[in-house]
Amino acid sequence: MHYKSKQNLQSLILKSGRERSLNNRHPWVFSGAIKTLPNAQNGEIVKVETNNKELLGYGFYSPHSQIACRVFEFSTVDILLDATYWKEKVHQAYRLRMLLISPNTNIYRLIHAEGDFLPGVIIDVYNDTAVVQLLIKGSERIREFIFEALYEIGLKFIYLRTKQNTQILEQVGVESGWVNEIRSMPIEAKENGIVFLIDIEKGQKTGFFIDQRENREILGNFSNGKKILNTFSYSGGFSLYALANGAEIVHSVDSSKDAIEMCDKNVAINSFQTKHKSFVQDVFDFLQHMDEDYDIIILDPPAFAKNAKAVANASRGYKNLNLSALKQIKSGGLIFTFSCSQHIDRDLFRKIVFSAAADAKRNVRILKQFTQPDDHPINIFHPEGEYLKGLLLYVE
Ligand code: SAH
């Protein structure tokens, strides 16, 4: 579908009194707030209107979702949603990234969905390659404009990565694959001058955990001469920063064999083999049985709470994990502890770590609080876009 000059958009009309969250620029319209459904297909752009037929904005319609419409533009006047409109969104996001990303980094998130006013779109850049995730039908329908903009900003390769559950739930029709030319895996890219090999086809997420860049830099500042344990290491993001900043020894632990293989390769291309050891092992198990005296432990587990119902179980998981590390770390040691579960907010995470510290019966102080980096912006009207939190603990 093309949204060219003649726009004939259907209206989604809200129940009276239900426009408040839209007046506050929250981009989600829940199905319960709708008085009259638009006569539109999944993914079509609709006009969102008050009960009095006043225009509030434009959004992607998702008739099968609880979030029935995701607004990408708040406006009380008509706007032409043509190719230029969509391409400009990508260019705007790119201009912001060029302010944020230093020249020795070419790994960054270009589009962070609602955080860049583009619901249903995630784009990560690795050197000259963009990995595009289209999470709703609406974003699938504008994909050609997005691709054009990516080529305009100088990217050479585009890989589309879709998740099977999105394809079913949101009826996104595109399959994973290269949009144009095929590249062989892994590709090479750099973060703060450190080279990483990245498999964007088979790796986790879009191939790399870009969201820990700033926190890895902070670890680097503490690493000189230290013995460091990096748990849930994946391809060695934190490990490489520690090694590049003079760590005496770094151990990386991950249950995925593929992740550890990539981690070993990353250590090798940066020539740090003599100071690094890796373990394909369950972290809980490793922490129970470890005998080294580490100065620093990093805990960066996957999201234990994938939805609101899982919060109680996930909280226990985070508590056990932190308790194990708090019991084991040597006196005067540091723990970098994280949670990327959106459903566990900053306050709850801190309470969980507090409760682990109380059980460990040790003096624990918070030296720093971590968050997601600046290329994962949080739309102030959409707090759901905030997900990564962490603490730097000093343990006596
Ligand atoms: N810190 C990493 C990202 C971690 S993602 C980085 O900066 O790149 C979470 C990782 O935990 C994944 O690689 C996954 O394979 C691993 N994992 C999940 N459960 C695990 C477990 N019980 N034991 C060990 N590793 C686990």
XYZ file of C-alpha atoms and ligand atoms in Angstrom:
422
model
C 0.000 0.000 0.000
C 1.260 3.495 -0.830
C 0.225 6.586 1.027
C 0.535 9.024 -1.821
C -1.089 12.360 -2.457
C -4.747 11.355 -2.304
C -5.238 10.096 1.217
C -8.458 8.395 1.948
C -7.986 7.303 5.514
C -10.585 5.692 7.720
C -11.439 7.109 11.142
C -11.042 5.387 14.471
C -13.352 7.171 16.906
C -12.665 7.139 20.626
C -15.300 6.825 23.317
C -16.127 10.127 24.923
C -13.661 11.049 27.673
C -11.094 8.488 26.505
C -8.788 10.887 24.674
C -6.796 11.905 27.736
C -3.837 9.604 27.213
C -3.622 10.734 23.598
C -3.701 14.351 24.698
C -0.714 13.335 26.812
C 0.868 11.928 23.661
C 0.898 8.328 24.787
C 1.027 6.476 21.467
C -1.151 3.451 22.287
C -4.908 3.238 21.780
C -6.317 0.247 23.659
C -9.246 -1.580 22.144
C -11.470 -0.730 25.134
C -11.193 2.999 24.405
C -12.691 2.752 20.928
C -16.269 3.715 20.159
C -16.260 3.166 16.396
C -13.769 0.855 14.719
C -12.377 1.997 11.400
C -13.347 0.110 8.286
C -9.711 -0.797 7.743
C -7.382 -3.758 7.332
C -4.638 -4.826 9.709
C -1.735 -2.374 9.368
C -3.621 0.362 7.559
C -3.067 3.925 8.645
C -6.108 5.420 10.356
C -7.090 8.832 11.662
C -7.653 8.816 15.409
C -10.524 11.108 16.349
C -12.370 12.166 19.474
C -16.023 11.401 19.974
C -16.641 14.897 18.535
C -14.715 14.025 15.374
C -11.712 16.181 16.201
C -8.469 14.841 14.770
C -5.881 13.750 17.351
C -3.352 12.025 15.128
C -2.496 9.132 12.846
C -1.665 5.562 13.731
C -1.245 1.994 12.510
C -4.362 -0.091 13.009
C -3.990 -3.560 14.600
C -7.484 -5.067 14.861
C -6.278 -8.291 16.510
C -4.197 -6.670 19.220
C -5.169 -5.187 22.591
C -3.174 -2.203 21.435
C -5.555 -1.589 18.575
C -3.737 1.435 17.206
C -0.204 2.764 17.560
C -0.008 6.481 16.926
C 3.080 7.725 15.102
C 1.995 11.343 14.610
C 0.009 13.629 16.888
C -1.636 16.355 14.853
C -4.877 18.264 14.792
C -4.401 19.190 11.142
C -4.167 16.969 8.061
C -0.695 15.747 7.197
C 0.452 14.130 3.976
C 1.919 10.723 4.797
C 3.933 10.197 1.653
C 7.383 8.704 0.990
C 9.060 11.950 2.099
C 7.257 11.807 5.431
C 8.493 8.289 6.243
C 11.990 8.823 4.946
C 12.326 11.983 7.028
C 11.608 9.974 10.198
C 14.618 7.782 9.465
C 16.791 10.770 8.544
C 15.820 12.516 11.780
C 16.777 9.480 13.814
C 20.070 9.292 11.934
C 20.874 12.952 12.601
C 20.339 12.328 16.313
C 22.607 9.253 16.263
C 25.351 11.234 14.556
C 25.321 13.567 17.581
C 25.591 10.625 19.975
C 27.874 8.058 18.404
C 31.628 8.580 18.370
C 33.679 7.941 15.209
C 35.294 4.795 16.648
C 31.860 3.168 17.018
C 29.816 1.865 14.090
C 27.407 -0.305 16.068
C 24.278 1.541 17.156
C 20.499 1.470 17.284
C 19.130 3.744 14.592
C 15.404 3.314 15.257
C 14.049 2.467 18.703
C 10.352 2.088 17.816
C 8.169 4.505 19.850
C 11.392 6.143 21.087
C 11.831 7.390 17.513
C 8.113 7.836 16.805
C 8.111 4.743 14.594
C 6.066 2.073 16.375
C 6.809 -1.480 15.317
C 10.227 -0.687 13.848
C 13.615 -1.552 15.329
C 16.733 -0.907 13.259
C 20.242 -1.749 14.416
C 23.292 -0.735 12.424
C 26.491 -2.761 12.213
C 29.055 -0.933 10.143
C 27.518 -0.751 6.626
C 24.661 -3.144 7.390
C 21.211 -2.447 8.828
C 19.167 -5.103 10.595
C 15.487 -4.227 10.386
C 12.784 -5.724 12.580
C 9.186 -5.092 11.550
C 7.018 -5.970 14.509
C 3.559 -4.991 13.292
C 1.706 -5.077 9.994
C 1.687 -1.274 9.808
C 5.459 -1.103 9.740
C 5.613 -3.893 7.182
C 3.502 -1.776 4.855
C 5.904 1.187 4.890
C 9.062 -0.900 4.583
C 10.040 0.244 1.089
C 10.286 3.858 2.273
C 12.412 2.800 5.214
C 14.761 0.816 2.972
C 15.116 3.784 0.615
C 16.065 6.039 3.513
C 18.627 3.516 4.763
C 20.322 3.495 1.366
C 20.190 7.310 1.313
C 22.127 7.529 4.577
C 24.820 5.335 3.071
C 24.061 1.849 4.362
C 24.867 -0.846 1.825
C 23.173 -3.983 3.105
C 19.803 -4.591 4.728
C 18.818 -7.737 6.573
C 15.203 -8.245 7.633
C 14.840 -10.202 10.844
C 11.377 -11.305 11.825
C 10.346 -13.252 14.881
C 8.052 -16.189 14.429
C 5.692 -15.163 17.215
C 5.326 -11.665 15.725
C 4.546 -13.152 12.377
C 1.730 -15.151 13.857
C 0.355 -12.621 16.348
C 0.591 -9.508 14.215
C 0.337 -11.315 10.880
C 3.549 -9.795 9.619
C 4.095 -11.491 6.289
C 7.763 -10.880 5.517
C 10.338 -13.600 6.098
C 13.839 -13.124 7.476
C 16.358 -12.520 4.728
C 18.562 -10.105 2.800
C 16.696 -7.329 1.037
C 19.220 -6.920 -1.704
C 22.691 -8.361 -1.704
C 23.638 -11.261 0.546
C 26.523 -10.923 2.990
C 28.373 -13.802 4.532
C 28.425 -14.127 8.305
C 29.870 -13.042 10.672
C 30.398 -9.379 9.887
C 32.952 -7.169 11.579
C 32.031 -3.944 13.360
C 33.479 -1.862 16.157
C 32.348 -0.383 19.431
C 34.640 2.225 20.995
C 37.451 0.899 18.844
C 37.009 -2.743 19.933
C 36.304 -5.077 17.023
C 33.424 -7.537 17.326
C 32.315 -10.334 15.038
C 28.559 -10.380 14.735
C 26.229 -12.964 13.267
C 23.129 -10.975 12.460
C 21.363 -13.987 10.924
C 21.691 -16.473 13.771
C 22.887 -14.429 16.756
C 20.624 -13.404 19.623
C 18.554 -10.214 19.299
C 19.874 -8.614 16.102
C 23.293 -10.191 16.687
C 24.683 -8.075 19.519
C 23.587 -6.435 22.782
C 24.050 -2.847 21.670
C 22.233 -1.565 24.732
C 25.162 -2.242 27.083
C 27.689 -0.019 25.270
C 27.819 2.747 27.892
C 27.828 0.299 30.812
C 30.667 -1.667 29.237
C 32.645 1.579 29.057
C 32.123 2.062 32.796
C 33.325 -1.481 33.469
C 36.417 -0.668 31.419
C 37.232 2.194 33.811
C 37.369 -0.242 36.761
C 39.151 -3.137 35.060
C 42.874 -2.431 35.223
C 44.703 -5.236 37.045
C 41.457 -6.953 38.122
C 40.197 -10.546 38.074
C 36.801 -10.420 36.422
C 33.912 -12.846 36.019
C 31.507 -12.009 33.197
C 28.373 -14.127 33.569
C 25.775 -14.378 30.778
C 28.628 -13.179 28.605
C 27.050 -13.843 25.192
C 29.726 -12.922 22.624
C 31.938 -11.254 25.233
C 30.897 -7.589 25.154
C 31.856 -6.856 28.760
C 34.832 -9.258 28.638
C 36.456 -7.415 25.739
C 36.167 -4.018 27.450
C 37.743 -5.486 30.597
C 40.602 -7.008 28.595
C 41.146 -3.873 26.526
C 41.460 -1.912 29.769
C 44.135 -4.020 31.405
C 42.237 -6.718 33.321
C 44.568 -9.373 34.731
C 42.213 -12.235 33.952
C 38.661 -12.482 32.555
C 36.343 -15.477 32.707
C 33.250 -15.558 30.482
C 30.324 -17.889 31.225
C 27.332 -18.582 28.990
C 25.123 -21.636 28.542
C 25.080 -21.182 24.763
C 27.882 -22.933 22.911
C 27.447 -20.642 19.892
C 27.742 -17.554 22.113
C 30.960 -18.802 23.708
C 32.428 -19.726 20.317
C 31.793 -16.163 19.155
C 33.206 -14.835 22.430
C 36.421 -16.830 21.912
C 36.704 -15.512 18.356
C 36.216 -11.939 19.583
C 38.922 -12.412 22.191
C 41.225 -13.852 19.513
C 40.790 -11.106 16.906
C 41.625 -8.554 19.590
C 44.634 -10.694 20.709
C 43.704 -11.202 24.374
C 43.778 -15.032 24.494
C 46.377 -15.265 27.244
C 44.188 -13.422 29.737
C 40.846 -15.039 28.958
C 39.031 -18.298 29.662
C 35.504 -19.248 28.666
C 32.980 -21.722 30.070
C 29.880 -23.190 28.442
C 27.938 -23.598 31.652
C 24.805 -22.628 33.531
C 25.578 -19.457 35.499
C 23.688 -20.522 38.629
C 25.702 -23.711 38.649
C 28.984 -21.885 37.998
C 28.396 -19.442 40.863
C 27.633 -22.291 43.279
C 30.853 -24.102 42.508
C 33.381 -21.420 41.677
C 36.603 -21.227 43.651
C 38.242 -18.084 42.211
C 38.347 -14.856 44.164
C 37.008 -12.328 41.685
C 37.358 -8.569 42.117
C 34.466 -7.865 39.783
C 31.409 -9.943 38.808
C 29.037 -8.948 36.013
C 25.476 -10.284 36.099
C 23.610 -9.556 32.860
C 20.961 -12.262 32.543
C 18.303 -12.474 29.821
C 14.885 -10.963 30.644
C 13.486 -13.307 33.305
C 10.061 -11.580 33.132
C 8.803 -11.638 29.560
C 5.351 -10.455 30.676
C 3.566 -9.036 33.711
C 2.450 -12.478 34.936
C 6.043 -13.674 35.179
C 7.166 -10.916 37.569
C 6.956 -12.950 40.800
C 8.972 -15.882 39.462
C 11.426 -13.576 37.754
C 11.965 -11.657 40.985
C 12.974 -14.889 42.695
C 15.372 -15.630 39.847
C 17.031 -12.221 40.107
C 17.224 -12.531 43.880
C 18.912 -15.960 43.791
C 21.356 -14.837 41.170
C 22.345 -11.689 43.054
C 22.496 -13.566 46.352
C 24.965 -16.098 44.924
C 27.231 -13.352 43.629
C 26.931 -11.294 46.829
C 27.945 -14.290 48.915
C 30.909 -15.132 46.712
C 32.503 -11.807 45.814
C 35.599 -10.897 47.744
C 35.610 -8.051 50.236
C 35.996 -4.725 48.456
C 34.677 -6.320 45.259
C 32.318 -4.836 42.704
C 29.162 -6.326 41.192
C 27.676 -4.956 37.991
C 24.094 -6.259 38.146
C 21.438 -5.730 35.477
C 17.869 -6.499 34.516
C 16.486 -5.957 31.025
C 12.934 -7.030 31.948
C 10.643 -4.161 31.076
C 8.111 -5.471 33.615
C 10.589 -5.204 36.488
C 11.025 -1.500 37.027
C 13.971 0.302 38.563
C 12.431 0.420 42.059
C 11.465 -3.235 42.116
C 14.894 -4.271 40.871
C 16.544 -2.291 43.626
C 14.276 -3.923 46.225
C 15.195 -7.364 44.879
C 18.902 -6.609 45.160
C 18.314 -5.105 48.618
C 16.680 -8.320 49.742
C 19.580 -10.398 48.366
C 22.066 -8.113 50.156
C 20.160 -8.486 53.436
C 20.280 -12.297 53.102
C 23.979 -12.179 52.269
C 24.521 -10.212 55.512
C 27.174 -7.972 54.016
C 27.608 -4.222 53.739
C 26.568 -3.242 50.241
C 26.673 0.229 48.765
C 25.324 1.489 45.438
C 28.021 3.387 43.572
C 26.227 3.895 40.282
C 22.892 3.292 38.626
C 22.783 2.127 35.049
C 20.290 2.599 32.268
C 19.996 2.089 28.526
C 22.245 4.163 26.271
C 21.322 7.329 24.443
C 20.708 5.576 21.110
C 17.779 3.782 22.826
C 15.832 6.983 23.607
C 12.771 6.873 25.830
C 9.812 8.824 24.552
C 8.800 10.729 27.707
C 5.144 10.021 26.972
C 5.799 6.285 26.573
C 7.520 5.011 29.727
C 7.159 1.431 28.458
C 10.185 2.163 26.254
C 12.452 2.066 29.314
C 13.656 -1.454 30.054
C 17.327 -1.692 31.020
C 18.399 -0.942 34.568
C 21.357 -1.887 36.691
C 23.410 -1.146 39.779
C 27.086 -1.006 40.540
C 27.518 -2.497 44.008
C 30.497 -2.190 46.328
C 30.530 -5.168 48.655
C 32.467 -5.398 51.940
N 26.089 -9.356 28.562
C 25.888 -9.766 27.214
C 24.443 -10.027 26.895
C 23.782 -11.094 27.739
S 22.342 -11.748 27.046
C 26.505 -8.733 26.275
O 26.927 -7.661 26.733
O 26.570 -8.981 25.074
C 22.007 -13.106 28.040
C 22.884 -14.333 27.780
O 22.598 -15.281 28.818
C 22.642 -15.078 26.483
O 23.852 -15.171 25.786
C 22.164 -16.489 26.898
O 22.711 -17.512 26.084
C 22.701 -16.591 28.296
N 21.981 -17.452 29.256
C 20.649 -17.536 29.481
N 20.388 -18.315 30.545
C 21.596 -18.744 31.020
C 22.001 -19.565 32.112
N 21.117 -20.089 32.949
N 23.315 -19.783 32.306
C 24.239 -19.244 31.463
N 23.912 -18.439 30.434
C 22.615 -18.201 30.201
